[in-house]
CSV table of C-alpha atoms in Angstrom, one decimal:
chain,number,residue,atom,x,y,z
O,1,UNK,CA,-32.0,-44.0,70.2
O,2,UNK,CA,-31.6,-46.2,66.9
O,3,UNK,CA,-29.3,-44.4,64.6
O,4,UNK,CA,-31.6,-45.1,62.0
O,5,UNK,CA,-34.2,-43.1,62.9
O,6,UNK,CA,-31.7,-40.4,63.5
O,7,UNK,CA,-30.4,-39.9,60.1
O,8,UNK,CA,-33.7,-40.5,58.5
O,9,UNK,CA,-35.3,-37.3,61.1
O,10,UNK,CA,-32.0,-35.3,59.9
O,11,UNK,CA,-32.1,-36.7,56.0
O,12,UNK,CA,-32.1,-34.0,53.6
O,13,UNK,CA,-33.9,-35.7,51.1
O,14,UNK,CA,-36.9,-37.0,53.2
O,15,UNK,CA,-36.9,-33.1,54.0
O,16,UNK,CA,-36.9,-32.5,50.6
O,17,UNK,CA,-39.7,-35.1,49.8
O,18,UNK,CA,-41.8,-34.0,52.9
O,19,UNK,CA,-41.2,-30.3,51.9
O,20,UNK,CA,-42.7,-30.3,48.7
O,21,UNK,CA,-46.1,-32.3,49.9
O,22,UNK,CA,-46.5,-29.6,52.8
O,23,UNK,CA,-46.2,-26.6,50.2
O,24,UNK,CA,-48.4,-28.7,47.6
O,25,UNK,CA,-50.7,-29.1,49.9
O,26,UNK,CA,-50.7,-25.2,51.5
O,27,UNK,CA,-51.2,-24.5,47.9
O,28,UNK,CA,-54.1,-26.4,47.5
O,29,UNK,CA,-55.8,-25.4,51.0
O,30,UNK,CA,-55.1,-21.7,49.6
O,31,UNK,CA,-56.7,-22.2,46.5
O,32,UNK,CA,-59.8,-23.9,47.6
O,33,UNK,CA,-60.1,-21.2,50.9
O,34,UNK,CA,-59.3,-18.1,49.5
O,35,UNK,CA,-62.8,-19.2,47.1
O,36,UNK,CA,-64.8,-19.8,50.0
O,37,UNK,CA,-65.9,-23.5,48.1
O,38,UNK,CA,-65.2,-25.3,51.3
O,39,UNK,CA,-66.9,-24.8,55.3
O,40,UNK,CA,-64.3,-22.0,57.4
O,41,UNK,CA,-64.6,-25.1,60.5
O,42,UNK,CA,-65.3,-28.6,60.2
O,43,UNK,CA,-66.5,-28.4,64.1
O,44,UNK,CA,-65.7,-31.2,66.3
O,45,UNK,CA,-66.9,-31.3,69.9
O,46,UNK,CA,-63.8,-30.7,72.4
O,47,UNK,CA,-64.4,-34.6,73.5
O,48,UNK,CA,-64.8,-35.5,69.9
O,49,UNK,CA,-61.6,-33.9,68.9
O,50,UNK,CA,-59.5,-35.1,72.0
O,51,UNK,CA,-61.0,-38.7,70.9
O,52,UNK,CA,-60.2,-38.5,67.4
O,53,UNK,CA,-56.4,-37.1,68.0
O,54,UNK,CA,-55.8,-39.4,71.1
O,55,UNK,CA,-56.3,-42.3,68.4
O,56,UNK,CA,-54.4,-41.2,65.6
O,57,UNK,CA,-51.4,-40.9,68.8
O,58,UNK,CA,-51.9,-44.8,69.3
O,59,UNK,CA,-52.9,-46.0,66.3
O,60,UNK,CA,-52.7,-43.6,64.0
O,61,UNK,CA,-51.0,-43.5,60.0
O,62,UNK,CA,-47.3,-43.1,60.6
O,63,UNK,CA,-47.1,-41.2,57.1
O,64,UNK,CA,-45.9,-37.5,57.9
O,65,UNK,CA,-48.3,-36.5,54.7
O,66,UNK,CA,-51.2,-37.7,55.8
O,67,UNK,CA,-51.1,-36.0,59.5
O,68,UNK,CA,-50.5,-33.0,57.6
O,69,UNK,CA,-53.9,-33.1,56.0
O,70,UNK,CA,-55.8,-34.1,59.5
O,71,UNK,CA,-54.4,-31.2,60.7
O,72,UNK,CA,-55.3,-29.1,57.7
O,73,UNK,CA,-58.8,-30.7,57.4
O,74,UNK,CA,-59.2,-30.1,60.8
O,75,UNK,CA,-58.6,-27.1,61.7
O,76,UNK,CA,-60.1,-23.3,61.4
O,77,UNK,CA,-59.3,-22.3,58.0
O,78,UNK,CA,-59.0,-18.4,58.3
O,79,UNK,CA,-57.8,-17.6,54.7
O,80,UNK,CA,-61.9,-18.0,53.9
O,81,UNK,CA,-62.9,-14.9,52.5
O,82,UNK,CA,-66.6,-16.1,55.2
O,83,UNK,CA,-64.4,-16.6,58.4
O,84,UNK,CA,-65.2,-13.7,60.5
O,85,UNK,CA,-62.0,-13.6,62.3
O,86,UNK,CA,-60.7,-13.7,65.9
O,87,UNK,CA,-58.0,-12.4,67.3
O,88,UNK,CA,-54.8,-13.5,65.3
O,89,UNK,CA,-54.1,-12.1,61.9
O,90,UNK,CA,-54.4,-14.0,58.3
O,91,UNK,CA,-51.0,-14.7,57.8
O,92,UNK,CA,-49.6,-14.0,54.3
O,93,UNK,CA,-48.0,-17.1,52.6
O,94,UNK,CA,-44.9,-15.8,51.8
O,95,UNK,CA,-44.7,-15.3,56.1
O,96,UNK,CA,-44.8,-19.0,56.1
O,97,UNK,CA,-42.2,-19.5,54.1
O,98,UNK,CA,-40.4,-16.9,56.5
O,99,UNK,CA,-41.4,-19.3,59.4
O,100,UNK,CA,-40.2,-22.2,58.0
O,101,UNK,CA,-36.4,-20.9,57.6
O,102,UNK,CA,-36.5,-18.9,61.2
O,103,UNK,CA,-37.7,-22.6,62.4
O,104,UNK,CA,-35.4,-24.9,60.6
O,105,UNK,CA,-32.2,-22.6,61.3
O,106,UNK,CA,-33.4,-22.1,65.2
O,107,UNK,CA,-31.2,-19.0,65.9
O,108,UNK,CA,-32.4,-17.1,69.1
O,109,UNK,CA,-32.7,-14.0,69.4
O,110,UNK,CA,-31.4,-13.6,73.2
O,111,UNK,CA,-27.7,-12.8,72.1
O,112,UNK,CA,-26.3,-11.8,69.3
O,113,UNK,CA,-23.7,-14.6,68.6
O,114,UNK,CA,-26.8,-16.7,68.0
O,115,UNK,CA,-29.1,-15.0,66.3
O,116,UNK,CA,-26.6,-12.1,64.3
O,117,UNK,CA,-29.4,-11.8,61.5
O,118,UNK,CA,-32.5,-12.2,63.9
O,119,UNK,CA,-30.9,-9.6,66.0
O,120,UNK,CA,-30.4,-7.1,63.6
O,121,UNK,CA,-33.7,-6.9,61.6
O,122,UNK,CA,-35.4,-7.1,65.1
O,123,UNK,CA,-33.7,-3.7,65.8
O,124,UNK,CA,-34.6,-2.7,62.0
O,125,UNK,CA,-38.3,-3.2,62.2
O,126,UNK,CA,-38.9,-2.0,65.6
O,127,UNK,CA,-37.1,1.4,64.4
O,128,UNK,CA,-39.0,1.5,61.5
O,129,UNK,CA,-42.3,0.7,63.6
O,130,UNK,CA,-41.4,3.5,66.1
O,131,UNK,CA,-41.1,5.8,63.1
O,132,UNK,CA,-44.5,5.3,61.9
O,133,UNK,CA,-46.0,5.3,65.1
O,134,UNK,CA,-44.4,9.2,65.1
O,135,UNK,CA,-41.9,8.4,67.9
O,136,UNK,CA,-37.6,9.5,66.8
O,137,UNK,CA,-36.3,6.3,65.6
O,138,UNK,CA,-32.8,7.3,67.1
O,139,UNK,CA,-34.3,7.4,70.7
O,140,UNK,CA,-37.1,4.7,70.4
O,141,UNK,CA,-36.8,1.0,70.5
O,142,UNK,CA,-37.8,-2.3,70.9
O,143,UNK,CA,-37.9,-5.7,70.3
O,144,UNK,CA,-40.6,-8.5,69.4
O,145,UNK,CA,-42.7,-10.5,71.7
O,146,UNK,CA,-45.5,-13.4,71.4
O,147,UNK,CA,-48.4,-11.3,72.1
O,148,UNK,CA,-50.1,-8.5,73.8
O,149,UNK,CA,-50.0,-9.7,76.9
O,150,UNK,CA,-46.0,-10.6,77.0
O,151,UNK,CA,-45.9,-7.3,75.2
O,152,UNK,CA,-47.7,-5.0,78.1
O,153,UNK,CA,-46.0,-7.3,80.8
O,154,UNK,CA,-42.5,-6.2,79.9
O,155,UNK,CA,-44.0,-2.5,78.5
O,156,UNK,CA,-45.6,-2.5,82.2
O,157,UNK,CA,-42.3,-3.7,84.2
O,158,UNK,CA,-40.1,-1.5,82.6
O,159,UNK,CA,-42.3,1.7,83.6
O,160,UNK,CA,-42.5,0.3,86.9
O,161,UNK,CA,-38.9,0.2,87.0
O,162,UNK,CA,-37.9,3.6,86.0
O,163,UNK,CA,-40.9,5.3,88.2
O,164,UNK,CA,-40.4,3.2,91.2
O,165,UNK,CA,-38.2,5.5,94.3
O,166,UNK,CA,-36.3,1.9,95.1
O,167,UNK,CA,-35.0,-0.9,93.1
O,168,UNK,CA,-38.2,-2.9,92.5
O,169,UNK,CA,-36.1,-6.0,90.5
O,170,UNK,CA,-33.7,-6.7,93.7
O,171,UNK,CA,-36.2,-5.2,96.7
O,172,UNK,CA,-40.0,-5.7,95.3
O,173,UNK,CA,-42.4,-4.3,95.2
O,174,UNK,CA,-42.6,-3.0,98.9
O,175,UNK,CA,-45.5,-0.7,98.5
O,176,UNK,CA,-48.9,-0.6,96.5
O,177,UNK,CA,-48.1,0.6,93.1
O,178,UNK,CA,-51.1,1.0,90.7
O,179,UNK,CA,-51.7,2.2,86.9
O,180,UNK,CA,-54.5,3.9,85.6
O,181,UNK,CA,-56.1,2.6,82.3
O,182,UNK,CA,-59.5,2.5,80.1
O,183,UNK,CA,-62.5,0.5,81.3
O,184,UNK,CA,-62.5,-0.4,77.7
O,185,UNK,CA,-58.9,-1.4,77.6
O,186,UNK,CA,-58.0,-5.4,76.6
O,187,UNK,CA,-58.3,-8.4,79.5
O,188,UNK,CA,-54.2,-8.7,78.9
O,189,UNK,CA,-53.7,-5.9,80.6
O,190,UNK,CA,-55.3,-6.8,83.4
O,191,UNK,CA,-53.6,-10.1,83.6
O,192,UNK,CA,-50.3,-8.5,83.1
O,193,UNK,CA,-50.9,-6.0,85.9
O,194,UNK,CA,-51.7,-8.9,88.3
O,195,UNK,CA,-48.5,-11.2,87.0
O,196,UNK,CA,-46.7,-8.4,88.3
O,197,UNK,CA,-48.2,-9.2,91.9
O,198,UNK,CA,-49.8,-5.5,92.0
O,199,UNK,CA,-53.1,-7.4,92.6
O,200,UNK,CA,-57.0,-6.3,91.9
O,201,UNK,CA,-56.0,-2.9,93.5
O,202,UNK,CA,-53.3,-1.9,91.1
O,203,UNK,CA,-56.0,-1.7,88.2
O,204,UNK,CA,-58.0,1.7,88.3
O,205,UNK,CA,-60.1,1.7,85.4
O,206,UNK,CA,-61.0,5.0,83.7
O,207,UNK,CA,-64.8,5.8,82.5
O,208,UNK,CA,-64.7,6.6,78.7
O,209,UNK,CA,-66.9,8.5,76.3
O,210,UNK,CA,-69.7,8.0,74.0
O,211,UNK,CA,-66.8,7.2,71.8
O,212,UNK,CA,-65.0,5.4,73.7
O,213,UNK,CA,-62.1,7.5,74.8
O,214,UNK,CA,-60.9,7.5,78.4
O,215,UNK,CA,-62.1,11.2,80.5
O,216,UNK,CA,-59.1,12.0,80.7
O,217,UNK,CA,-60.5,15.3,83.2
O,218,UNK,CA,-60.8,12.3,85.5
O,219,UNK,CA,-57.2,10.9,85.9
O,220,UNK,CA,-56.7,13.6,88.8
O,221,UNK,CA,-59.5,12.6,91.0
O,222,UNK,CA,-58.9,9.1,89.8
O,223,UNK,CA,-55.1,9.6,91.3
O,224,UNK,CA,-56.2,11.4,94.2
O,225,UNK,CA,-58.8,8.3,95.5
């Protein structure tokens, strides 16, 4: 690779330079979304988009600016007091700013000697979630994950682990193992339950209430069948 093109990806003041548009233009997007004065989605057809960004790949302005505001213009803007929202949260600014340093510095949180920050205010916060969710912080813990469905994956394999009769990690699964949950409860736990290879049969789904709370007077015939 030219050297050139190394030292400018790694010069501190293009990052500098670049920086400053990003957050002037975040600030601008915020301003003009959080009053509603522009459309939630400029909506492109799937084709349409694929088209438009396949181009801008070829052919497209080199400037690092101007992709930013594509992909601003572009894209669902969810700080609009009208977008009805989907399934991820409204991020507050000041957790992009918190992005921005966890992505620059890159520190893992896998081991401690690369991560020692990371690692500690992971323990911190899931304490401190545990604590509010009513469990003893000094016997509860955690750690962070992508999602819900990483999250009831490893929730899900570590029950499985500590109520199987044999070592399921080293031996699998050797028998049918199944878990009982809500009719109502989310598609990731579905999908997590058959990523663990427990199959269409490991899912029992308990009938809920007019309000939507699992009969729990059924988990022993539920068990039993």
């Amino acid at each position: 690779m030219n050297q050139s093109l190394i030292s400018k990806a790694f010069s501190p003041e293009n990052f500098r330079k670049q920086g400053h548009q990003l957050v002037d233009m975040l600030g601008d997007y915020l301003d003009k979304a959080l009053q509603g004065s522009e459309p939630v989605n400029q909506w492109h057809d799937p084709e349409d988009q694929l088209k438009y960004w396949q181009e801008d790949f070829i052919e497209g302005d080199k400037e690092l600016e101007n992709f930013f505001k594509n992909i601003i213009d572009r894209s669902l803007h969810m700080h609009n007091p009208k977008n009805m929202g989907h399934q991820v949260a409204i991020p507050a600014p000041e957790t992009a700013l918190a992005g921005l340093l966890t992505e620059l510095l890159n520190n893992g949180t896998v081991v401690y000697e690369i991560g020692a920050p990371a690692v500690v205010l992971e323990r911190i916060v899931s304490k401190r979630l545990a604590q509010e969710m009513g469990f003893d912080p000094d016997k509860a813990d955690g750690f962070m994950t992508s999602g819900a469905s990483l999250a009831n994956l490893t929730a899900l394999m570590a029950i499985r682990n500590i109520k199987a009769s044999k070592d399921v990690w080293s031996k699998g699964n050797g028998k049918q193992y199944a878990l009982m949950v809500s009719e109502e409860a989310q598609y990731c736990i579905d999908k997590a339950i058959r990523i663990m290879g427990l199959g269409e049969a490991g899912i029992i789904h308990i009938p809920v209430d007019n309000h939507y709370k699992m009969r729990t007077e059924l988990l022993e015939s539920s068990y039993q069948a």
